[in-house]
Coordinates of C-alpha atoms in Angstrom, one line a residue:
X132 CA 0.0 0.0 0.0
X133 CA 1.6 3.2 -1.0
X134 CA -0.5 6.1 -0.5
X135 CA 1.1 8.1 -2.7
X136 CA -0.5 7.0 -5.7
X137 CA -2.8 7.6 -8.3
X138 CA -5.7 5.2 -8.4
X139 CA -8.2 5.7 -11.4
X140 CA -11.0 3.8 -11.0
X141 CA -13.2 2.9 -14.1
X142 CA -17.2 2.4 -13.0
X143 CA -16.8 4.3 -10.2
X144 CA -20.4 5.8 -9.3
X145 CA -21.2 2.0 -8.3
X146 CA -21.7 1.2 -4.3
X147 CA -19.2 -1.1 -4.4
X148 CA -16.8 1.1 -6.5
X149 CA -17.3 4.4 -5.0
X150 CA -17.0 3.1 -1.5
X151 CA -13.6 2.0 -2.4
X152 CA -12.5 4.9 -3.5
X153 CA -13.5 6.6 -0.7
X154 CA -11.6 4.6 1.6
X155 CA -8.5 5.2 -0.7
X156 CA -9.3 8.8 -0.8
X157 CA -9.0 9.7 3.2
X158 CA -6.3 7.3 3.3
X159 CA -4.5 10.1 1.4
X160 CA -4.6 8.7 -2.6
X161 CA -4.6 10.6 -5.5
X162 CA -8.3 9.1 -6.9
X163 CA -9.9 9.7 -10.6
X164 CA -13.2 8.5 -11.8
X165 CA -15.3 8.0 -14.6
X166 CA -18.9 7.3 -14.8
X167 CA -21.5 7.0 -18.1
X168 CA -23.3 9.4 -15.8
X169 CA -23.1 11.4 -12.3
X170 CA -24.1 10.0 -9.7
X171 CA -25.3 10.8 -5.9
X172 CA -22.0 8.6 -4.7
X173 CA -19.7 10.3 -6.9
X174 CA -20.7 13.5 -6.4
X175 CA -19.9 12.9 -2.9
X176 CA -16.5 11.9 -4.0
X177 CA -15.6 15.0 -6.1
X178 CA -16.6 17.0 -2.9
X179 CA -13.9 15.3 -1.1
X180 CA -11.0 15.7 -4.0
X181 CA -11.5 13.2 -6.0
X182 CA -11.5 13.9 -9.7
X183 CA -14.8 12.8 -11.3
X184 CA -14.7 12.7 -15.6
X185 CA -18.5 11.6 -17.5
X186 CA -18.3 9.3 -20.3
X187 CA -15.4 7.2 -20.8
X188 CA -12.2 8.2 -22.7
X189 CA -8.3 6.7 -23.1
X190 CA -6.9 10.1 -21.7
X191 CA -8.9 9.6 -18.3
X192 CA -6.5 7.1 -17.3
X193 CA -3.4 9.5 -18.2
X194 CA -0.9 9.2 -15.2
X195 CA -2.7 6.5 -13.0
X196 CA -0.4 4.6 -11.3
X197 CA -3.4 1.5 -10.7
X198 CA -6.4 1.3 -12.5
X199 CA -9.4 -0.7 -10.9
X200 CA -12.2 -2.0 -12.4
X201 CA -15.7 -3.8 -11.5
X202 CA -16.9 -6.9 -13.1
X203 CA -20.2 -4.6 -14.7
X204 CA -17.1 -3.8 -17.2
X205 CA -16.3 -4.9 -20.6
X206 CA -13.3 -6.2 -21.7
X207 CA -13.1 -3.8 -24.7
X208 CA -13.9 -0.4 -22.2
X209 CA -11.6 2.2 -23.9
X210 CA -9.9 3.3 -20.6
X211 CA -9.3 -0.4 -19.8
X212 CA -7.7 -0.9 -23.0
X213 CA -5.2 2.2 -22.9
X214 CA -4.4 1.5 -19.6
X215 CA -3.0 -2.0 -20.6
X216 CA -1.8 -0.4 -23.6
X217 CA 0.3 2.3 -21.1
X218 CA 1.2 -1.3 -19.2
X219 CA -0.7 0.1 -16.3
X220 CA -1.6 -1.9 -13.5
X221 CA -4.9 -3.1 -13.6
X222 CA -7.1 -4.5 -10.6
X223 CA -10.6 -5.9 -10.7
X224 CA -12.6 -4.1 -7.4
X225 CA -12.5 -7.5 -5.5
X226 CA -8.9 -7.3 -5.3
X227 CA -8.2 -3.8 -4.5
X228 CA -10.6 -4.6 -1.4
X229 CA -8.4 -7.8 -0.6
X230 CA -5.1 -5.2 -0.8
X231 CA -6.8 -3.4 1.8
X232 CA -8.8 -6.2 3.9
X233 CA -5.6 -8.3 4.0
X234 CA -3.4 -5.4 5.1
X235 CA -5.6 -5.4 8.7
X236 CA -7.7 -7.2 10.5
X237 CA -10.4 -8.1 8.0
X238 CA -14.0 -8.7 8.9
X239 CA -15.6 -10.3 5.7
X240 CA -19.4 -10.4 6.0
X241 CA -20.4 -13.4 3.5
X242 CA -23.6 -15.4 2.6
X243 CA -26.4 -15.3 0.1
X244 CA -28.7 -12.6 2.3
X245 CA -27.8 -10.3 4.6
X246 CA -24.3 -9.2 3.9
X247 CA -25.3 -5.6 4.1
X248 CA -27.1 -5.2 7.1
X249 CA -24.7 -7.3 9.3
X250 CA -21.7 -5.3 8.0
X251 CA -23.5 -2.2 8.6
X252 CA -24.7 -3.0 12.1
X253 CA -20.8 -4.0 12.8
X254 CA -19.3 -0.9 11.6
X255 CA -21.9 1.0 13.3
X256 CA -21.2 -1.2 16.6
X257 CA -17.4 -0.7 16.2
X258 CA -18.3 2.7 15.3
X259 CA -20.0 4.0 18.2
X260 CA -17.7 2.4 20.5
X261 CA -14.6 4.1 19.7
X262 CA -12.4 1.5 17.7
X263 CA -12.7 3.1 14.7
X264 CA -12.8 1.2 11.9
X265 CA -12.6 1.4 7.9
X266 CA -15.1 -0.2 6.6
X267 CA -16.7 -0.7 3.1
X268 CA -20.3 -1.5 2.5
X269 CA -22.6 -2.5 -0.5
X270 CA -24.9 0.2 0.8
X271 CA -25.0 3.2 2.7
X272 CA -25.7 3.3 6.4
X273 CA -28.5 5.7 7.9
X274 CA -26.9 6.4 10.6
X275 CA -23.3 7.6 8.8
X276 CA -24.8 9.2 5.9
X277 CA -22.1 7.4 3.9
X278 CA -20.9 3.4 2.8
X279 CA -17.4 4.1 3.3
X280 CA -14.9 5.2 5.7
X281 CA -11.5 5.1 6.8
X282 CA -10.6 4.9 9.8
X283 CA -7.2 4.9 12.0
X284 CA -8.3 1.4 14.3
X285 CA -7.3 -2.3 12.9
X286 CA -10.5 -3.5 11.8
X287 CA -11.3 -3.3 8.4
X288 CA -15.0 -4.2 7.6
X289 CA -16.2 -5.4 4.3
X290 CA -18.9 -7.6 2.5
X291 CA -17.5 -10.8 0.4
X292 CA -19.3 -11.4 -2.2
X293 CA -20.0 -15.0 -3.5
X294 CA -21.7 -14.1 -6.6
X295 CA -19.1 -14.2 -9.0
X296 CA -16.5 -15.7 -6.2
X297 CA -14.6 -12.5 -5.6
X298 CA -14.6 -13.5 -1.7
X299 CA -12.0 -16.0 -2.8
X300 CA -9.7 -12.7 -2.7
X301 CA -9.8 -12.1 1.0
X302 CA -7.5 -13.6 4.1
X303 CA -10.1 -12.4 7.3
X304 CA -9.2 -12.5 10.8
X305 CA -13.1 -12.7 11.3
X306 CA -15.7 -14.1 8.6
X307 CA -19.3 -14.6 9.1
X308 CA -21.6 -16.5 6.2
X309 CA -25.0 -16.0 7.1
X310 CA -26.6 -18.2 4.8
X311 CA -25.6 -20.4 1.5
X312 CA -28.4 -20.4 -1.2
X313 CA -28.6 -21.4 -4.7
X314 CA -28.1 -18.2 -6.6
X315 CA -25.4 -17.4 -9.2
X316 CA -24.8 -20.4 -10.7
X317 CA -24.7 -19.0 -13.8
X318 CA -20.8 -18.2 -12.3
X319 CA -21.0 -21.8 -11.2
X320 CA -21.5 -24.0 -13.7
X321 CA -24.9 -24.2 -13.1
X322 CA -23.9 -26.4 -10.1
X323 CA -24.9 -25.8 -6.6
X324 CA -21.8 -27.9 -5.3
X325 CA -19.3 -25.6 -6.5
X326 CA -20.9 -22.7 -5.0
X327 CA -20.6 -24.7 -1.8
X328 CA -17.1 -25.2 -2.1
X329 CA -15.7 -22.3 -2.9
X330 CA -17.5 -21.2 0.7
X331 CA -15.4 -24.2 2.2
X332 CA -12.5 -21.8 0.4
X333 CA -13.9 -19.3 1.7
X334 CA -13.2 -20.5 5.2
X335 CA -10.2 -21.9 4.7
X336 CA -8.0 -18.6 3.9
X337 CA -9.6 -17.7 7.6
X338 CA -6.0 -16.5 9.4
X339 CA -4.6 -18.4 11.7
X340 CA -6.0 -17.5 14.8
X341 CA -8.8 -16.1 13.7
X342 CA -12.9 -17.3 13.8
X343 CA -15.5 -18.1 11.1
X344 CA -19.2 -17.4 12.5
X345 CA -21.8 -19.8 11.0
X346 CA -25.1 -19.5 11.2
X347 CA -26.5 -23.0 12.7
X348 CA -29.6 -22.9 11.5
X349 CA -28.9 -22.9 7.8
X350 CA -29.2 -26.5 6.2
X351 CA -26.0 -25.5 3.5
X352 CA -24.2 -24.6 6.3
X353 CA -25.1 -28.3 8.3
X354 CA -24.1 -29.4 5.5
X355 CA -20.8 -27.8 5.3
X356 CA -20.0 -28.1 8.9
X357 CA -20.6 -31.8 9.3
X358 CA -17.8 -32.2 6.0
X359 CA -15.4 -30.2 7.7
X360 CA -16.1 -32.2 11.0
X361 CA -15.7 -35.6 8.9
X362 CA -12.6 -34.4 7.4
X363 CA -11.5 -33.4 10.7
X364 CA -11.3 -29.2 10.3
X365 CA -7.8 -29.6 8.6
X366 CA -9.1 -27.3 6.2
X367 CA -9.4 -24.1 8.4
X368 CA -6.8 -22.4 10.3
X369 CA -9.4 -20.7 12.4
X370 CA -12.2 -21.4 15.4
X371 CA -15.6 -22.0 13.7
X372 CA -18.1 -20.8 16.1
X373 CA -22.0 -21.3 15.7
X374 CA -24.8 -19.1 16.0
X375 CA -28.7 -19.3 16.1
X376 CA -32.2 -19.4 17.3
X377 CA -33.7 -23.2 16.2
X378 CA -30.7 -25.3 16.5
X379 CA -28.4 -26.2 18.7
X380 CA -25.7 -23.0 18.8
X381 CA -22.9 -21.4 20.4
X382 CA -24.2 -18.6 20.9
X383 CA -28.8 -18.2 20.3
X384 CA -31.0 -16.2 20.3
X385 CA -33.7 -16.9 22.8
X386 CA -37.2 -15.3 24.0
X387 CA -37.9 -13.4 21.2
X388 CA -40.5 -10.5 20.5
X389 CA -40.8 -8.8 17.5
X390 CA -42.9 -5.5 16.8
X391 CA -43.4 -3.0 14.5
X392 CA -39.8 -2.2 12.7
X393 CA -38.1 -3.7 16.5
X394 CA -37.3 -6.6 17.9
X395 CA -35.9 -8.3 20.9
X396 CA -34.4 -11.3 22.1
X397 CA -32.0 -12.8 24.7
X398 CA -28.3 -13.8 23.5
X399 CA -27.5 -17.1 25.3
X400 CA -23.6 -18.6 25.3
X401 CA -23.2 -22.1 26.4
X402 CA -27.0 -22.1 28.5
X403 CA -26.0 -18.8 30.2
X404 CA -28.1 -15.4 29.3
X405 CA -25.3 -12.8 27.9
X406 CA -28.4 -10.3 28.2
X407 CA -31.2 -9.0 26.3
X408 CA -30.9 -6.8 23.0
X409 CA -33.4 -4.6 21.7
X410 CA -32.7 -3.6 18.1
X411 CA -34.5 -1.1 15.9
X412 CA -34.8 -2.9 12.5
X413 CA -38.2 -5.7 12.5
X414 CA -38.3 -9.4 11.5
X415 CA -36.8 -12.8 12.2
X416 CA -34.2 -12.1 9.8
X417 CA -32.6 -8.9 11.5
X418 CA -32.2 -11.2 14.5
X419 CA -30.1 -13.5 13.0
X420 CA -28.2 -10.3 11.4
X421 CA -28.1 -8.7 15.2
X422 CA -26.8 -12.1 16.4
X423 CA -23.8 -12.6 14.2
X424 CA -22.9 -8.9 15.3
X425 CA -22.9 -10.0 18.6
X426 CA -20.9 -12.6 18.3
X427 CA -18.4 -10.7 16.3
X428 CA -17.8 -7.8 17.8
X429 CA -17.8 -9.8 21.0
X430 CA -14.8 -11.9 19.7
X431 CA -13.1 -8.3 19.1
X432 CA -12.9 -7.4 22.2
X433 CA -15.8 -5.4 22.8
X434 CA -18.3 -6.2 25.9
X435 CA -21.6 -7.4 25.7
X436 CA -23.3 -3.9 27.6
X437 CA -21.4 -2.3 25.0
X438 CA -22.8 -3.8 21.8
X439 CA -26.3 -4.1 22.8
X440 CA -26.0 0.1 23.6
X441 CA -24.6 0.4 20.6
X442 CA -26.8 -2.1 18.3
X443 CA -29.8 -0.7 20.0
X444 CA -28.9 2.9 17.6
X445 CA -28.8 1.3 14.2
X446 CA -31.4 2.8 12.0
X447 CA -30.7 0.2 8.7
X448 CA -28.7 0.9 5.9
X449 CA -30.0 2.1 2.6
X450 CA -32.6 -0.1 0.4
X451 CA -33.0 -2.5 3.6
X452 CA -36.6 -2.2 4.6
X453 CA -36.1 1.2 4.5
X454 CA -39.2 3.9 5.2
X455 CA -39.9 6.5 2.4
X456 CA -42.7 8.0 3.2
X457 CA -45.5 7.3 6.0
X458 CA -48.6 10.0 5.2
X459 CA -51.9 9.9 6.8
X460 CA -51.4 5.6 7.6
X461 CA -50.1 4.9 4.8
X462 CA -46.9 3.8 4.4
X463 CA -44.2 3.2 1.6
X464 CA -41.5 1.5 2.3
X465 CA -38.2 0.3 -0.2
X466 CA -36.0 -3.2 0.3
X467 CA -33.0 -4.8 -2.3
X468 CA -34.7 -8.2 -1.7
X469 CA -34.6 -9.9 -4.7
X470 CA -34.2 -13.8 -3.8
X471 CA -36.9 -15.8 -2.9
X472 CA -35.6 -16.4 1.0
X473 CA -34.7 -12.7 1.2
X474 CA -39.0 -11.5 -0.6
X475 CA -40.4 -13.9 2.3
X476 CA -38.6 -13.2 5.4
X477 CA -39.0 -9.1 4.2
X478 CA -42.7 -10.1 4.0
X479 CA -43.0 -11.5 7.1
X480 CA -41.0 -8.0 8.7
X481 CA -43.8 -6.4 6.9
X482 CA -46.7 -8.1 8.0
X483 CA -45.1 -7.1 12.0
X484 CA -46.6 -3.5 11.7
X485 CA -50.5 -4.9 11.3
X486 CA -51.2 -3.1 8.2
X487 CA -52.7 -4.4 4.7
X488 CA -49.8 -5.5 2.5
X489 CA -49.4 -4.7 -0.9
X490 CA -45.9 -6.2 -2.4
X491 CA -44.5 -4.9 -5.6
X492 CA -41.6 -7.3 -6.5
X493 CA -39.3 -6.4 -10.1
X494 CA -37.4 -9.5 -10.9
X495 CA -34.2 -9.1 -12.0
X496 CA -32.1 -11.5 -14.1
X497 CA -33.3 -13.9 -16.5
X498 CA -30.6 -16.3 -15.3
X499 CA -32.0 -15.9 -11.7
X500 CA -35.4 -15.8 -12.5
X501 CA -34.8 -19.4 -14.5
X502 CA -33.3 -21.3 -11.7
X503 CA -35.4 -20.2 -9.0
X504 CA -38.6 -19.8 -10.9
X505 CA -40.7 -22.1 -8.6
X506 CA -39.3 -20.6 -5.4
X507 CA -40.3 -17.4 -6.2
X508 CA -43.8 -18.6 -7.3
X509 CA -44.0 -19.9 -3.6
X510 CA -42.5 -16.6 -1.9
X511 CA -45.9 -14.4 -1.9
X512 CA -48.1 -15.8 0.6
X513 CA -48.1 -13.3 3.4
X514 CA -48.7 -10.4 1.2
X515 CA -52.5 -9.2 1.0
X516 CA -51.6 -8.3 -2.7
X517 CA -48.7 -8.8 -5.0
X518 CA -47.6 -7.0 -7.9
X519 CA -44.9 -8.0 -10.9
X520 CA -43.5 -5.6 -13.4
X521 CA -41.0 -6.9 -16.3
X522 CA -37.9 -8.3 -15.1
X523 CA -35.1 -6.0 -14.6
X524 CA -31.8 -7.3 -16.5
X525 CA -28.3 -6.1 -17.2
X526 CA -26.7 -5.2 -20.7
X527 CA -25.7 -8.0 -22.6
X528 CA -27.9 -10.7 -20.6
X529 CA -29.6 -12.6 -23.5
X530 CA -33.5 -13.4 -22.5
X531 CA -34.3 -17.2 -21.7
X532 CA -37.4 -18.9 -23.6
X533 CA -40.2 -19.4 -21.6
X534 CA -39.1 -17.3 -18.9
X535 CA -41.2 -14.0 -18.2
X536 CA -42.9 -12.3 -15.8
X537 CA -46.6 -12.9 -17.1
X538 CA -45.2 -16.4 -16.6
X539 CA -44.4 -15.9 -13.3
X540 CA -47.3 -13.9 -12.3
X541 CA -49.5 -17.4 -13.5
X542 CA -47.3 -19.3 -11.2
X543 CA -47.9 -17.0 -8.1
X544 CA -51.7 -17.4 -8.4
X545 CA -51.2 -21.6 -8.6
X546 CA -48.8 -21.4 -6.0
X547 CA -48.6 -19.0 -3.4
X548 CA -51.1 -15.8 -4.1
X549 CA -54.1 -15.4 -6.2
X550 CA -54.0 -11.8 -5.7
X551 CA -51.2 -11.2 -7.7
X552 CA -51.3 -9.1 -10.9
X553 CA -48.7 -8.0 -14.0
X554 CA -47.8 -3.9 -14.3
X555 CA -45.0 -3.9 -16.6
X556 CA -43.3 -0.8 -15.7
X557 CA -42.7 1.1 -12.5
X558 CA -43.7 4.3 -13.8
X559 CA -47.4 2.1 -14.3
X560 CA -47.2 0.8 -11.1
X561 CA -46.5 4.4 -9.5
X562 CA -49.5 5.5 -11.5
X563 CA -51.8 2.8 -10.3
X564 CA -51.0 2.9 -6.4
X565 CA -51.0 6.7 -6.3
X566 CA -55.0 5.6 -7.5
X567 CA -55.5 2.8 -5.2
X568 CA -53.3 3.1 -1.9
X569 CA -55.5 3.8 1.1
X570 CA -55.0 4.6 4.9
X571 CA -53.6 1.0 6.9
X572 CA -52.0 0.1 3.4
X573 CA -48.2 -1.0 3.6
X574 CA -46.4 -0.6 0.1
X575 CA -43.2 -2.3 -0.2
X576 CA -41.3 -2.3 -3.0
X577 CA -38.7 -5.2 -3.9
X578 CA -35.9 -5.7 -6.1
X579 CA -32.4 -5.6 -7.0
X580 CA -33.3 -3.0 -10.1
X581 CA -34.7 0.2 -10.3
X582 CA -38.2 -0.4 -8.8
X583 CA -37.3 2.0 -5.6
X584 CA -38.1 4.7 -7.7
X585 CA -41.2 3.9 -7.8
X586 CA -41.5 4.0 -4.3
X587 CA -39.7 7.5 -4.2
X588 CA -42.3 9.0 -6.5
X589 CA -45.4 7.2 -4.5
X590 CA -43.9 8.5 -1.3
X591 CA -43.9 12.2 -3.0
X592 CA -47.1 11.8 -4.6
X593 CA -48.8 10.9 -0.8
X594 CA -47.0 13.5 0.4
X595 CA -47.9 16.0 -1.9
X596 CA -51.7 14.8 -1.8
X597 CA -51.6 15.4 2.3
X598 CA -50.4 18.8 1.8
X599 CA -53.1 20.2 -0.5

């Protein structure tokens, strides 16, 4: 790590992107940017030094000492091109996040849901009680008004992401997987197995000394554990420590109450009560992110009083269940779920506050959609009514026969919900609740695309409506 460098970084409006940059920014790098477009993330960027350029062009990269680049990039991207043409260093994002994760005391935050929050909620923890950590999120936290920072303490906090096996990168002190589901096995063969063991992998480049934090409760990770036990753990270096509310765990999650966007619950270690925690996010599923916070931050030295103080302030992070407007009992909220697991369990957090539910779900990915078509026609059941637009997919991702969201829509009614209707666009869907939405009406809005802005504008428009 040398500091005095110029790092241009191509993509860079991007969460993940940006919140590198920022890091590498306060940590006293030269940083350039370009974008196909400005962006709220970037702009913060440029307010803090960085140089931000709009469009993409060979002289942006003039001078760079390391070029990084996400995996939303083509090969042929101009800038990419020169620099390898000006034999410029070049990095994909992963691992100029593994330079700076293995340079500390990395925290990786892995597993098919939940990454975000339970990074969030650590760096907020870690945060609040004075060690001071860098840390770099997929999304920004409420609290800190940012996804980035970088800080002067030895824990560096980040999200590994399995989903094109980027997390292979990173050498943690501390790792967490939350969950192992079958999604992105389009960068898998198509084969759940070597999804799973590239999470054995995963766990593996664990340093010596350090811990892995499983959730108990997650079949995968049964699965997983019960190899490793066979195999006698040679595999990992570090302590794998359980956690969990059904199963038997290290550490669990006992007498809990959950409420309208809260929860509570005991934490129990080896059948002794640590304490109860009171968190200010709702659902089942924010336990289990609460609970591997615990158990981290615990293991970094931290007490127990301290955390749940500390956890008890967390106010989400962006695009995770996350309120946008509540006018005259109505309220509109916005959440990145876009698995089946992660549609139910927000659902369910939903259905906590009492009101009538109306879910608005935008697929995204034909490749997801395909091999999870009949989970997602099962995910729908709590909601009072459910709404599909057209799925949501990336540049370049070729459209699968058969697969569409009238399709889906069918499915849902056999399934799971017969109140379940096709609006292809968000900007129809806007237009239809702004008609329909009523006082005790919950709308949430789900996805991994663009579908929050309908939310945004159907926040506005309620808004607007109250004040006239």
């Amino acid at each position: 790590m040398n500091t005095a460098e110029h790092v241009h970084f191509i993509g860079i409006g991007g969460y993940g992107m940006s919140a590198i940059a920022r890091v590498m920014l306060e940590m006293g790098y030269t940083v350039t940017g370009s974008d196909v477009a400005r962006a709220e993330l970037s702009e913060k960027l440029a307010a803090k030094g960085a140089r931000i350029y709009l469009g993409h062009q060979a002289e942006h990269v003039q001078g760079a000492d390391l070029v990084v680049y996400s995996t939303a990039l083509s090969r042929d991207n101009v800038e990419r091109r020169a620099a390898e043409d000006q034999q410029i260093p070049i990095l994909h994002r992963a691992q100029m996040l593994a330079r700076l994760m293995n340079a500390g005391k990395g925290i990786a935050v892995a597993g098919a849901h939940g990454k975000t929050t339970t990074s969030s909620m650590i760096a907020l923890v870690m945060e609040i009680c004075k060690l001071d950590p860098t840390y770099i999120i997929g999304g920004e936290v409420v609290n800190m008004g940012t996804n980035a920072k970088a800080g002067k303490g030895e824990y560096v906090v980040a999200e590994a992401d399995e989903s094109d096996g980027s997390f292979l990168q990173y050498h943690p002190q501390l790792a967490i997987i939350t969950n192992i589901e079958a999604d992105h096995l389009e960068n898998y063969d198509s084969d759940f197995n070597k999804l799973k063991a590239a999470y054995v992998t995963f766990l593996s480049q664990v340093k010596q000394g350090g811990k892995a934090f499983l959730c108990a409760d997650d079949d995968n990770i049964q699965e997983m554990l019960s190899a490793l036990q066979a195999e006698g753990s040679a595999v990992v270096e570090g302590e794998l420590v359980t956690y969990g509310i059904d199963r038997d765990a290290d550490y669990r999650a006992e007498q809990i109450e959950l409420g309208d966007r809260k929860a509570s619950f005991d934490v129990v270690y080896a059948g002794e009560s640590l304490g109860r925690v009171e968190i200010s996010v709702p659902g089942r599923h924010n336990v289990y992110n609460a609970l591997a916070t615990i158990v981290t931050c615990l293991a970094a030295g931290l007490s127990f009083d301290q955390i749940a103080a500390a956890i008890r302030q967390f106010r989400g992070a962006k695009r995770r269940f996350q309120v946008l407007g509540e006018v005259d009992e109505m309220l509109v909220i916005d959440d990145y779920a876009h698995h089946p697991t992660e549609i139910q369990a927000t659902i369910s957090a939903a259905k906590s506050t009492g009101k009538r539910i109306v879910a608005v779900f935008q697929p995204q990915r034909y490749t997801r959609t395909f091999f999870l078509f009949d989970q997602f026609s099962r995910a729908f059941s709590e909601a009072d009514e459910v709404i599909i637009t057209d799925i949501y997919s990336p540049a370049g991702e070729q459209q699968i026969e058969g697969i569409s969201s009238g399709k889906l829509v069918e499915m849902i009614k056999t399934n799971s919900n017969p109140n379940t209707r096709y609006i292809p666009t968000k900007e129809e869907v806007q237009s239809v609740l702004a008609g329909e939405v009523k006082p005790g009406d919950l709308v949430i809005t789900m996805g991994a695309g663009d579908i929050w802005k309908a939310a945004e504008h159907l926040a506005e428009h309620l808004r607007d409506r109250a004040r006239s």
